[in-house]
């Protein structure tokens, strides 16, 4: 029965019962963390063999003869370019392989636009105003980068097909101070939505007023499927932009942080030749190059895209039960109550929950009091400000399935109590 | 006999003979590169065992329990901080451990000053003019960073005791647009000079007009001795700045690029707590952290500062003969001719040669024609402009001692011919 259709008395009775259960929960002294998309020890264990493929007897020459132990090579060894290109669905000529963090590439790209401008355009530090489109809910670390550079962020609503393209087309065509958009196009953070073909094609065909408008296409979960049989597919943004006559409009990012080891993986950017040439002008001044031994380690371990896919099946085997345990509790406990909505993603790292308006902060706080830590409410919006105080991100990757079920129990309990309190306010 | 005291006829006779020898040299089809401070394969081979210390059976927990395979830790695992601090002669509380390239730290520090300013000071992009002091000859990649940001570079003459401190004190005290200075204080690039205690103390005691003036102290060769018995020492700039009441005035940099593997080493910055806190504000937005597995690999291989020192003795064993082979040829062939000067460094990666004014470019070109590649003349100066066209950097690290002797033979021959041509111009 919908909570909103229950009488005040019914709600109070129910609440008393739930409060009792909450008291029980608290007394258990739980200590569960569903806050960040952090791999579990089990996940890290399946990659340990990677640490054996390079040892003191290895030939550390890349396929083009480069001694990976020495200086040289700014854009990645050829076989690493190929591996990352295949993972991202593009070709090696579009790739620069970087160090251990794609976030660092994104930061540096924004910073470079700010200090030097893209392809000869005015550096953003010389402009009065720079704005950015932010599909919401989204990834807090994206928003932190644009906030750091004083860029004004504009919320764009998301649907299962991706961000609201009508709104985006309208905004970018009229306002040349809008310089970019953050996208997590596949298994989006946090909702797990994948942009439809139409969304990708419309994105690639944008006609921005700003010549230096860039799509920041963070393909973080491109091979992070939960199922063998149900997998989302996404069009290649690089070639779609080429076809639409906008080859320079996109930067695509990916890494193996959630494939091999977070912090010890490799990352890459894909872009047009003009953009890559522009980047390299900075790169040769900024660094002596990235870790080629680690590039070699990744290529020799995974071998090719099929190796990557097989490896990600191992991840899916223990990720899936965590997602399913969580969704089972949400479905069983909250279906039909109309106090929240959620989506069962086919991949990625998160489940996104939309509570009744004005309830997210209270739910997160109540969970915390009972020893269940969630991502801060609001974190999925620019300026940490969720205008509806509704979205909560659940990260099942770190705990065990059993812990996830326990945590989800607490979560639904808190959601029920806070929702009843909200409804009672207006009764 | 000094060339300048020889008669025109004597010089012409000598030149004819040298020209013949040069023709012989050219016919040998040499292909030798003394251009960059690149380690040799022999040097890289002595570190191969490092690739065995981390394998699939290793416990990858840092001493504080951090799982080095996962996300987390922005400033380095404790044992890596300790190792880098000991190497740099400071304490772990002054250290942030970074990724594979100290150059990248330096670039990012300049970029951060440009976009956000140091410790609340005005971002440099908002200033009309930013200037920088550059002891010359110096490191081309330093100058490339400041040039990239449009910073006006001012040459400061070097002596065996370090840069001209009178000039520096005078300039920084009067001009608040001077925001920094590049220093390679120990076994300087390219001269191999080490700043005297007085130089370090005067540097630490500067009273710059600009509150955000910073010494960029690139201690790249801090443990790169050529001899066991003759080693330069340098004062710790961090504590000297503290003593002088200028704790925030310095950033010190170092890496293991020329200790373990270039590109696959670890790097660090040392600075005051206020500066480190300021940096971390950016770092938490810029990256998910650096490669902790590689930090662990380095610590477990070198163990401590003594391990580092022992390792560098192995390097010295094959570096020393290259330097000595070069210096032997210079001493034997050029002493007393007064057509150039050089210095026998006790460490570092280079030998610096000062030819007669107006001769460096011609010597480098003539060497190249005979198959011996040197660093471009001028490269050791800002804007690649050596006002005297005199300085040439010789990098003995990559070739074998035999190749270095061969290359040095060509070098002295070219130096003699070009010098004679120069002298003849005024006869």
mmCIF file of N, CA and C in Angstrom, chain A residues 158-245:
data_model
loop_
_atom_site.group_PDB
_atom_site.id
_atom_site.type_symbol
_atom_site.label_atom_id
_atom_site.label_comp_id
_atom_site.label_asym_id
_atom_site.label_seq_id
_atom_site.Cartn_x
_atom_site.Cartn_y
_atom_site.Cartn_z
ATOM 1 N N UNK A 158 18.782 13.814 -16.249
ATOM 2 C CA UNK A 158 19.083 12.544 -16.912
ATOM 3 C C UNK A 158 17.799 11.715 -17.052
ATOM 4 N N UNK A 159 17.779 10.905 -18.114
ATOM 5 C CA UNK A 159 16.759 9.858 -18.210
ATOM 6 C C UNK A 159 17.486 8.558 -18.570
ATOM 7 N N UNK A 160 16.758 7.463 -18.696
ATOM 8 C CA UNK A 160 17.432 6.195 -19.036
ATOM 9 C C UNK A 160 18.168 6.271 -20.370
ATOM 10 N N UNK A 161 17.802 7.208 -21.228
ATOM 11 C CA UNK A 161 18.465 7.345 -22.532
ATOM 12 C C UNK A 161 19.648 8.303 -22.506
ATOM 13 N N UNK A 162 19.909 8.897 -21.342
ATOM 14 C CA UNK A 162 20.997 9.868 -21.251
ATOM 15 C C UNK A 162 20.461 11.237 -20.890
ATOM 16 N N UNK A 163 21.310 12.249 -20.999
ATOM 17 C CA UNK A 163 20.887 13.595 -20.594
ATOM 18 C C UNK A 163 19.857 14.192 -21.553
ATOM 19 N N UNK A 164 19.170 15.191 -21.091
ATOM 20 C CA UNK A 164 18.115 15.874 -21.855
ATOM 21 C C UNK A 164 18.735 16.622 -23.039
ATOM 22 N N UNK A 165 18.680 16.011 -24.236
ATOM 23 C CA UNK A 165 19.373 16.577 -25.397
ATOM 24 C C UNK A 165 18.701 17.846 -25.921
ATOM 25 N N UNK A 166 17.400 17.956 -25.764
ATOM 26 C CA UNK A 166 16.727 19.197 -26.175
ATOM 27 C C UNK A 166 17.334 20.383 -25.443
ATOM 28 N N UNK A 167 17.449 20.210 -24.142
ATOM 29 C CA UNK A 167 17.965 21.283 -23.290
ATOM 30 C C UNK A 167 19.421 21.599 -23.651
ATOM 31 N N UNK A 168 20.208 20.540 -23.867
ATOM 32 C CA UNK A 168 21.628 20.735 -24.177
ATOM 33 C C UNK A 168 21.797 21.461 -25.517
ATOM 34 N N UNK A 169 21.061 21.001 -26.538
ATOM 35 C CA UNK A 169 21.154 21.635 -27.863
ATOM 36 C C UNK A 169 20.807 23.119 -27.788
ATOM 37 N N UNK A 170 19.762 23.388 -27.057
ATOM 38 C CA UNK A 170 19.303 24.770 -26.893
ATOM 39 C C UNK A 170 20.380 25.630 -26.201
ATOM 40 N N UNK A 171 20.888 25.121 -25.110
ATOM 41 C CA UNK A 171 21.850 25.897 -24.316
ATOM 42 C C UNK A 171 23.160 26.144 -25.071
ATOM 43 N N UNK A 172 23.739 25.092 -25.647
ATOM 44 C CA UNK A 172 25.072 25.276 -26.253
ATOM 45 C C UNK A 172 25.018 26.118 -27.526
ATOM 46 N N UNK A 173 23.867 26.096 -28.195
ATOM 47 C CA UNK A 173 23.793 26.851 -29.450
ATOM 48 C C UNK A 173 23.678 28.354 -29.186
ATOM 49 N N UNK A 174 23.231 28.703 -27.992
ATOM 50 C CA UNK A 174 22.970 30.124 -27.707
ATOM 51 C C UNK A 174 24.044 30.805 -26.872
ATOM 52 N N UNK A 175 24.811 30.015 -26.110
ATOM 53 C CA UNK A 175 25.675 30.623 -25.097
ATOM 54 C C UNK A 175 27.115 30.180 -25.316
ATOM 55 N N UNK A 176 27.940 31.101 -25.821
ATOM 56 C CA UNK A 176 29.322 30.699 -26.123
ATOM 57 C C UNK A 176 30.217 30.668 -24.880
ATOM 58 N N UNK A 177 29.646 30.933 -23.729
ATOM 59 C CA UNK A 177 30.436 30.753 -22.502
ATOM 60 C C UNK A 177 30.322 29.312 -21.986
ATOM 61 N N UNK A 178 29.438 28.531 -22.579
ATOM 62 C CA UNK A 178 29.345 27.106 -22.217
ATOM 63 C C UNK A 178 30.434 26.355 -22.970
ATOM 64 N N UNK A 179 31.374 25.816 -22.211
ATOM 65 C CA UNK A 179 32.587 25.262 -22.818
ATOM 66 C C UNK A 179 32.684 23.749 -22.739
ATOM 67 N N UNK A 180 31.792 23.122 -22.003
ATOM 68 C CA UNK A 180 31.944 21.680 -21.903
ATOM 69 C C UNK A 180 30.784 21.003 -21.221
ATOM 70 N N UNK A 181 30.846 19.684 -21.255
ATOM 71 C CA UNK A 181 29.832 18.865 -20.567
ATOM 72 C C UNK A 181 30.520 17.612 -20.027
ATOM 73 N N UNK A 182 30.170 17.239 -18.803
ATOM 74 C CA UNK A 182 30.644 15.976 -18.232
ATOM 75 C C UNK A 182 29.689 14.862 -18.616
ATOM 76 N N UNK A 183 30.211 13.775 -19.180
ATOM 77 C CA UNK A 183 29.360 12.636 -19.496
ATOM 78 C C UNK A 183 30.009 11.342 -18.980
ATOM 79 N N UNK A 184 29.217 10.500 -18.350
ATOM 80 C CA UNK A 184 29.617 9.104 -18.105
ATOM 81 C C UNK A 184 28.609 8.287 -18.907
ATOM 82 N N UNK A 185 28.955 8.014 -20.175
ATOM 83 C CA UNK A 185 27.925 7.609 -21.137
ATOM 84 C C UNK A 185 27.446 6.165 -20.987
ATOM 85 N N UNK A 186 28.255 5.344 -20.367
ATOM 86 C CA UNK A 186 27.866 3.926 -20.269
ATOM 87 C C UNK A 186 27.846 3.522 -18.803
ATOM 88 N N UNK A 187 26.751 2.883 -18.378
ATOM 89 C CA UNK A 187 26.578 2.524 -16.971
ATOM 90 C C UNK A 187 26.921 3.737 -16.109
ATOM 91 N N UNK A 188 26.203 4.813 -16.354
ATOM 92 C CA UNK A 188 26.528 6.115 -15.765
ATOM 93 C C UNK A 188 26.642 6.062 -14.248
ATOM 94 N N UNK A 189 27.502 6.907 -13.746
ATOM 95 C CA UNK A 189 27.671 7.100 -12.308
ATOM 96 C C UNK A 189 26.740 8.228 -11.901
ATOM 97 N N UNK A 190 25.727 8.001 -11.067
ATOM 98 C CA UNK A 190 25.425 6.787 -10.308
ATOM 99 C C UNK A 190 24.282 5.939 -10.855
ATOM 100 N N UNK A 191 23.629 6.339 -11.921
ATOM 101 C CA UNK A 191 22.364 5.659 -12.233
ATOM 102 C C UNK A 191 22.495 4.344 -12.990
ATOM 103 N N UNK A 192 23.632 4.161 -13.668
ATOM 104 C CA UNK A 192 23.796 2.938 -14.452
ATOM 105 C C UNK A 192 23.079 3.007 -15.789
ATOM 106 N N UNK A 193 22.708 4.217 -16.209
ATOM 107 C CA UNK A 193 22.074 4.397 -17.521
ATOM 108 C C UNK A 193 23.137 4.394 -18.617
ATOM 109 N N UNK A 194 22.733 3.962 -19.814
ATOM 110 C CA UNK A 194 23.637 4.027 -20.961
ATOM 111 C C UNK A 194 22.980 4.886 -22.042
ATOM 112 N N UNK A 195 23.746 5.844 -22.539
ATOM 113 C CA UNK A 195 23.206 6.755 -23.555
ATOM 114 C C UNK A 195 22.732 5.964 -24.773
ATOM 115 N N UNK A 196 21.540 6.280 -25.249
ATOM 116 C CA UNK A 196 21.011 5.625 -26.446
ATOM 117 C C UNK A 196 21.778 6.085 -27.686
ATOM 118 N N UNK A 197 21.635 5.322 -28.774
ATOM 119 C CA UNK A 197 22.286 5.714 -30.025
ATOM 120 C C UNK A 197 21.862 7.119 -30.439
ATOM 121 N N UNK A 198 20.577 7.413 -30.259
ATOM 122 C CA UNK A 198 20.107 8.745 -30.643
ATOM 123 C C UNK A 198 20.791 9.828 -29.803
ATOM 124 N N UNK A 199 20.917 9.568 -28.512
ATOM 125 C CA UNK A 199 21.581 10.543 -27.634
ATOM 126 C C UNK A 199 23.026 10.775 -28.084
ATOM 127 N N UNK A 200 23.734 9.677 -28.367
ATOM 128 C CA UNK A 200 25.141 9.810 -28.777
ATOM 129 C C UNK A 200 25.224 10.598 -30.080
ATOM 130 N N UNK A 201 24.335 10.285 -31.038
ATOM 131 C CA UNK A 201 24.384 10.975 -32.332
ATOM 132 C C UNK A 201 24.033 12.447 -32.186
ATOM 133 N N UNK A 202 23.071 12.754 -31.343
ATOM 134 C CA UNK A 202 22.726 14.166 -31.131
ATOM 135 C C UNK A 202 23.859 14.895 -30.412
ATOM 136 N N UNK A 203 24.516 14.186 -29.480
ATOM 137 C CA UNK A 203 25.658 14.785 -28.777
ATOM 138 C C UNK A 203 26.771 15.106 -29.779
ATOM 139 N N UNK A 204 27.037 14.156 -30.679
ATOM 140 C CA UNK A 204 28.110 14.329 -31.664
ATOM 141 C C UNK A 204 27.769 15.409 -32.689
ATOM 142 N N UNK A 205 26.492 15.702 -32.818
ATOM 143 C CA UNK A 205 26.047 16.671 -33.837
ATOM 144 C C UNK A 205 25.741 18.040 -33.261
ATOM 145 N N UNK A 206 26.116 18.264 -32.027
ATOM 146 C CA UNK A 206 25.852 19.574 -31.415
ATOM 147 C C UNK A 206 26.478 20.684 -32.252
ATOM 148 N N UNK A 207 25.832 21.831 -32.227
ATOM 149 C CA UNK A 207 26.385 23.001 -32.917
ATOM 150 C C UNK A 207 26.629 24.090 -31.878
ATOM 151 N N UNK A 208 27.687 23.930 -31.105
ATOM 152 C CA UNK A 208 27.891 24.871 -30.001
ATOM 153 C C UNK A 208 28.318 26.249 -30.511
ATOM 154 N N UNK A 209 27.866 27.265 -29.812
ATOM 155 C CA UNK A 209 28.312 28.635 -30.119
ATOM 156 C C UNK A 209 29.814 28.767 -29.847
ATOM 157 N N UNK A 210 30.301 28.071 -28.829
ATOM 158 C CA UNK A 210 31.728 28.139 -28.486
ATOM 159 C C UNK A 210 32.515 27.168 -29.357
ATOM 160 N N UNK A 211 33.529 27.696 -30.059
ATOM 161 C CA UNK A 211 34.367 26.846 -30.903
ATOM 162 C C UNK A 211 35.174 25.855 -30.058
ATOM 163 N N UNK A 212 35.427 26.242 -28.797
ATOM 164 C CA UNK A 212 36.223 25.370 -27.933
ATOM 165 C C UNK A 212 35.348 24.583 -26.955
ATOM 166 N N UNK A 213 34.098 24.367 -27.323
ATOM 167 C CA UNK A 213 33.236 23.494 -26.522
ATOM 168 C C UNK A 213 33.735 22.054 -26.659
ATOM 169 N N UNK A 214 33.821 21.356 -25.536
ATOM 170 C CA UNK A 214 34.295 19.967 -25.557
ATOM 171 C C UNK A 214 33.392 19.056 -24.727
ATOM 172 N N UNK A 215 33.108 17.900 -25.303
ATOM 173 C CA UNK A 215 32.430 16.842 -24.566
ATOM 174 C C UNK A 215 33.494 16.055 -23.809
ATOM 175 N N UNK A 216 33.397 16.009 -22.501
ATOM 176 C CA UNK A 216 34.303 15.190 -21.689
ATOM 177 C C UNK A 216 33.605 13.853 -21.444
ATOM 178 N N UNK A 217 33.993 12.869 -22.231
ATOM 179 C CA UNK A 217 33.308 11.583 -22.335
ATOM 180 C C UNK A 217 34.060 10.559 -21.477
ATOM 181 N N UNK A 218 33.649 10.441 -20.254
ATOM 182 C CA UNK A 218 34.365 9.587 -19.307
ATOM 183 C C UNK A 218 33.798 8.174 -19.370
ATOM 184 N N UNK A 219 34.420 7.370 -20.211
ATOM 185 C CA UNK A 219 33.911 6.015 -20.451
ATOM 186 C C UNK A 219 34.470 5.049 -19.392
ATOM 187 N N UNK A 220 34.242 5.414 -18.146
ATOM 188 C CA UNK A 220 34.866 4.722 -17.004
ATOM 189 C C UNK A 220 34.422 3.277 -16.867
ATOM 190 N N UNK A 221 33.202 2.975 -17.328
ATOM 191 C CA UNK A 221 32.651 1.631 -17.086
ATOM 192 C C UNK A 221 32.387 0.879 -18.386
ATOM 193 N N UNK A 222 33.192 1.195 -19.403
ATOM 194 C CA UNK A 222 32.937 0.690 -20.754
ATOM 195 C C UNK A 222 32.909 -0.836 -20.836
ATOM 196 N N UNK A 223 33.723 -1.523 -20.022
ATOM 197 C CA UNK A 223 33.706 -2.995 -20.081
ATOM 198 C C UNK A 223 33.246 -3.591 -18.747
ATOM 199 N N UNK A 224 32.567 -2.780 -17.951
ATOM 200 C CA UNK A 224 32.195 -3.211 -16.604
ATOM 201 C C UNK A 224 30.763 -3.737 -16.573
ATOM 202 N N UNK A 225 30.571 -4.866 -17.269
ATOM 203 C CA UNK A 225 29.239 -5.475 -17.328
ATOM 204 C C UNK A 225 28.989 -6.319 -16.088
ATOM 205 N N UNK A 226 27.720 -6.442 -15.725
ATOM 206 C CA UNK A 226 27.358 -7.338 -14.619
ATOM 207 C C UNK A 226 26.889 -8.694 -15.131
ATOM 208 N N UNK A 227 26.495 -8.727 -16.414
ATOM 209 C CA UNK A 227 25.907 -9.952 -16.958
ATOM 210 C C UNK A 227 26.585 -10.358 -18.264
ATOM 211 N N UNK A 228 26.563 -11.643 -18.541
ATOM 212 C CA UNK A 228 27.057 -12.141 -19.819
ATOM 213 C C UNK A 228 26.036 -11.889 -20.920
ATOM 214 N N UNK A 229 24.792 -12.056 -20.570
ATOM 215 C CA UNK A 229 23.746 -12.071 -21.599
ATOM 216 C C UNK A 229 23.064 -10.714 -21.770
ATOM 217 N N UNK A 230 23.061 -9.901 -20.727
ATOM 218 C CA UNK A 230 22.413 -8.586 -20.847
ATOM 219 C C UNK A 230 23.486 -7.514 -20.746
ATOM 220 N N UNK A 231 23.917 -6.998 -21.872
ATOM 221 C CA UNK A 231 24.971 -5.987 -21.848
ATOM 222 C C UNK A 231 24.546 -4.771 -22.645
ATOM 223 N N UNK A 232 24.800 -3.594 -22.086
ATOM 224 C CA UNK A 232 24.544 -2.377 -22.849
ATOM 225 C C UNK A 232 25.656 -2.169 -23.875
ATOM 226 N N UNK A 233 25.299 -1.582 -24.997
ATOM 227 C CA UNK A 233 26.290 -1.204 -26.010
ATOM 228 C C UNK A 233 26.213 0.302 -26.182
ATOM 229 N N UNK A 234 27.321 0.866 -26.612
ATOM 230 C CA UNK A 234 27.304 2.315 -26.863
ATOM 231 C C UNK A 234 28.050 2.620 -28.154
ATOM 232 N N UNK A 235 27.583 3.591 -28.891
ATOM 233 C CA UNK A 235 28.264 4.003 -30.117
ATOM 234 C C UNK A 235 29.611 4.639 -29.790
ATOM 235 N N UNK A 236 30.533 4.568 -30.734
ATOM 236 C CA UNK A 236 31.850 5.195 -30.569
ATOM 237 C C UNK A 236 31.730 6.695 -30.816
ATOM 238 N N UNK A 237 31.909 7.462 -29.773
ATOM 239 C CA UNK A 237 31.718 8.921 -29.865
ATOM 240 C C UNK A 237 32.748 9.572 -30.796
ATOM 241 N N UNK A 238 33.955 8.991 -30.847
ATOM 242 C CA UNK A 238 35.007 9.576 -31.684
ATOM 243 C C UNK A 238 34.578 9.551 -33.157
ATOM 244 N N UNK A 239 34.137 8.394 -33.626
ATOM 245 C CA UNK A 239 33.751 8.320 -35.045
ATOM 246 C C UNK A 239 32.420 9.035 -35.295
ATOM 247 N N UNK A 240 31.533 9.035 -34.315
ATOM 248 C CA UNK A 240 30.280 9.784 -34.496
ATOM 249 C C UNK A 240 30.550 11.279 -34.643
ATOM 250 N N UNK A 241 31.489 11.788 -33.860
ATOM 251 C CA UNK A 241 31.855 13.204 -33.982
ATOM 252 C C UNK A 241 32.496 13.479 -35.350
ATOM 253 N N UNK A 242 33.330 12.532 -35.800
ATOM 254 C CA UNK A 242 33.923 12.687 -37.134
ATOM 255 C C UNK A 242 32.839 12.762 -38.203
ATOM 256 N N UNK A 243 31.909 11.800 -38.141
ATOM 257 C CA UNK A 243 30.831 11.751 -39.135
ATOM 258 C C UNK A 243 30.012 13.027 -39.129
ATOM 259 N N UNK A 244 29.832 13.605 -37.948
ATOM 260 C CA UNK A 244 28.992 14.803 -37.820
ATOM 261 C C UNK A 244 29.758 16.077 -38.156
ATOM 262 N N UNK A 245 31.029 15.920 -38.565
ATOM 263 C CA UNK A 245 31.825 17.103 -38.899
ATOM 264 C C UNK A 245 32.356 17.836 -37.679
#
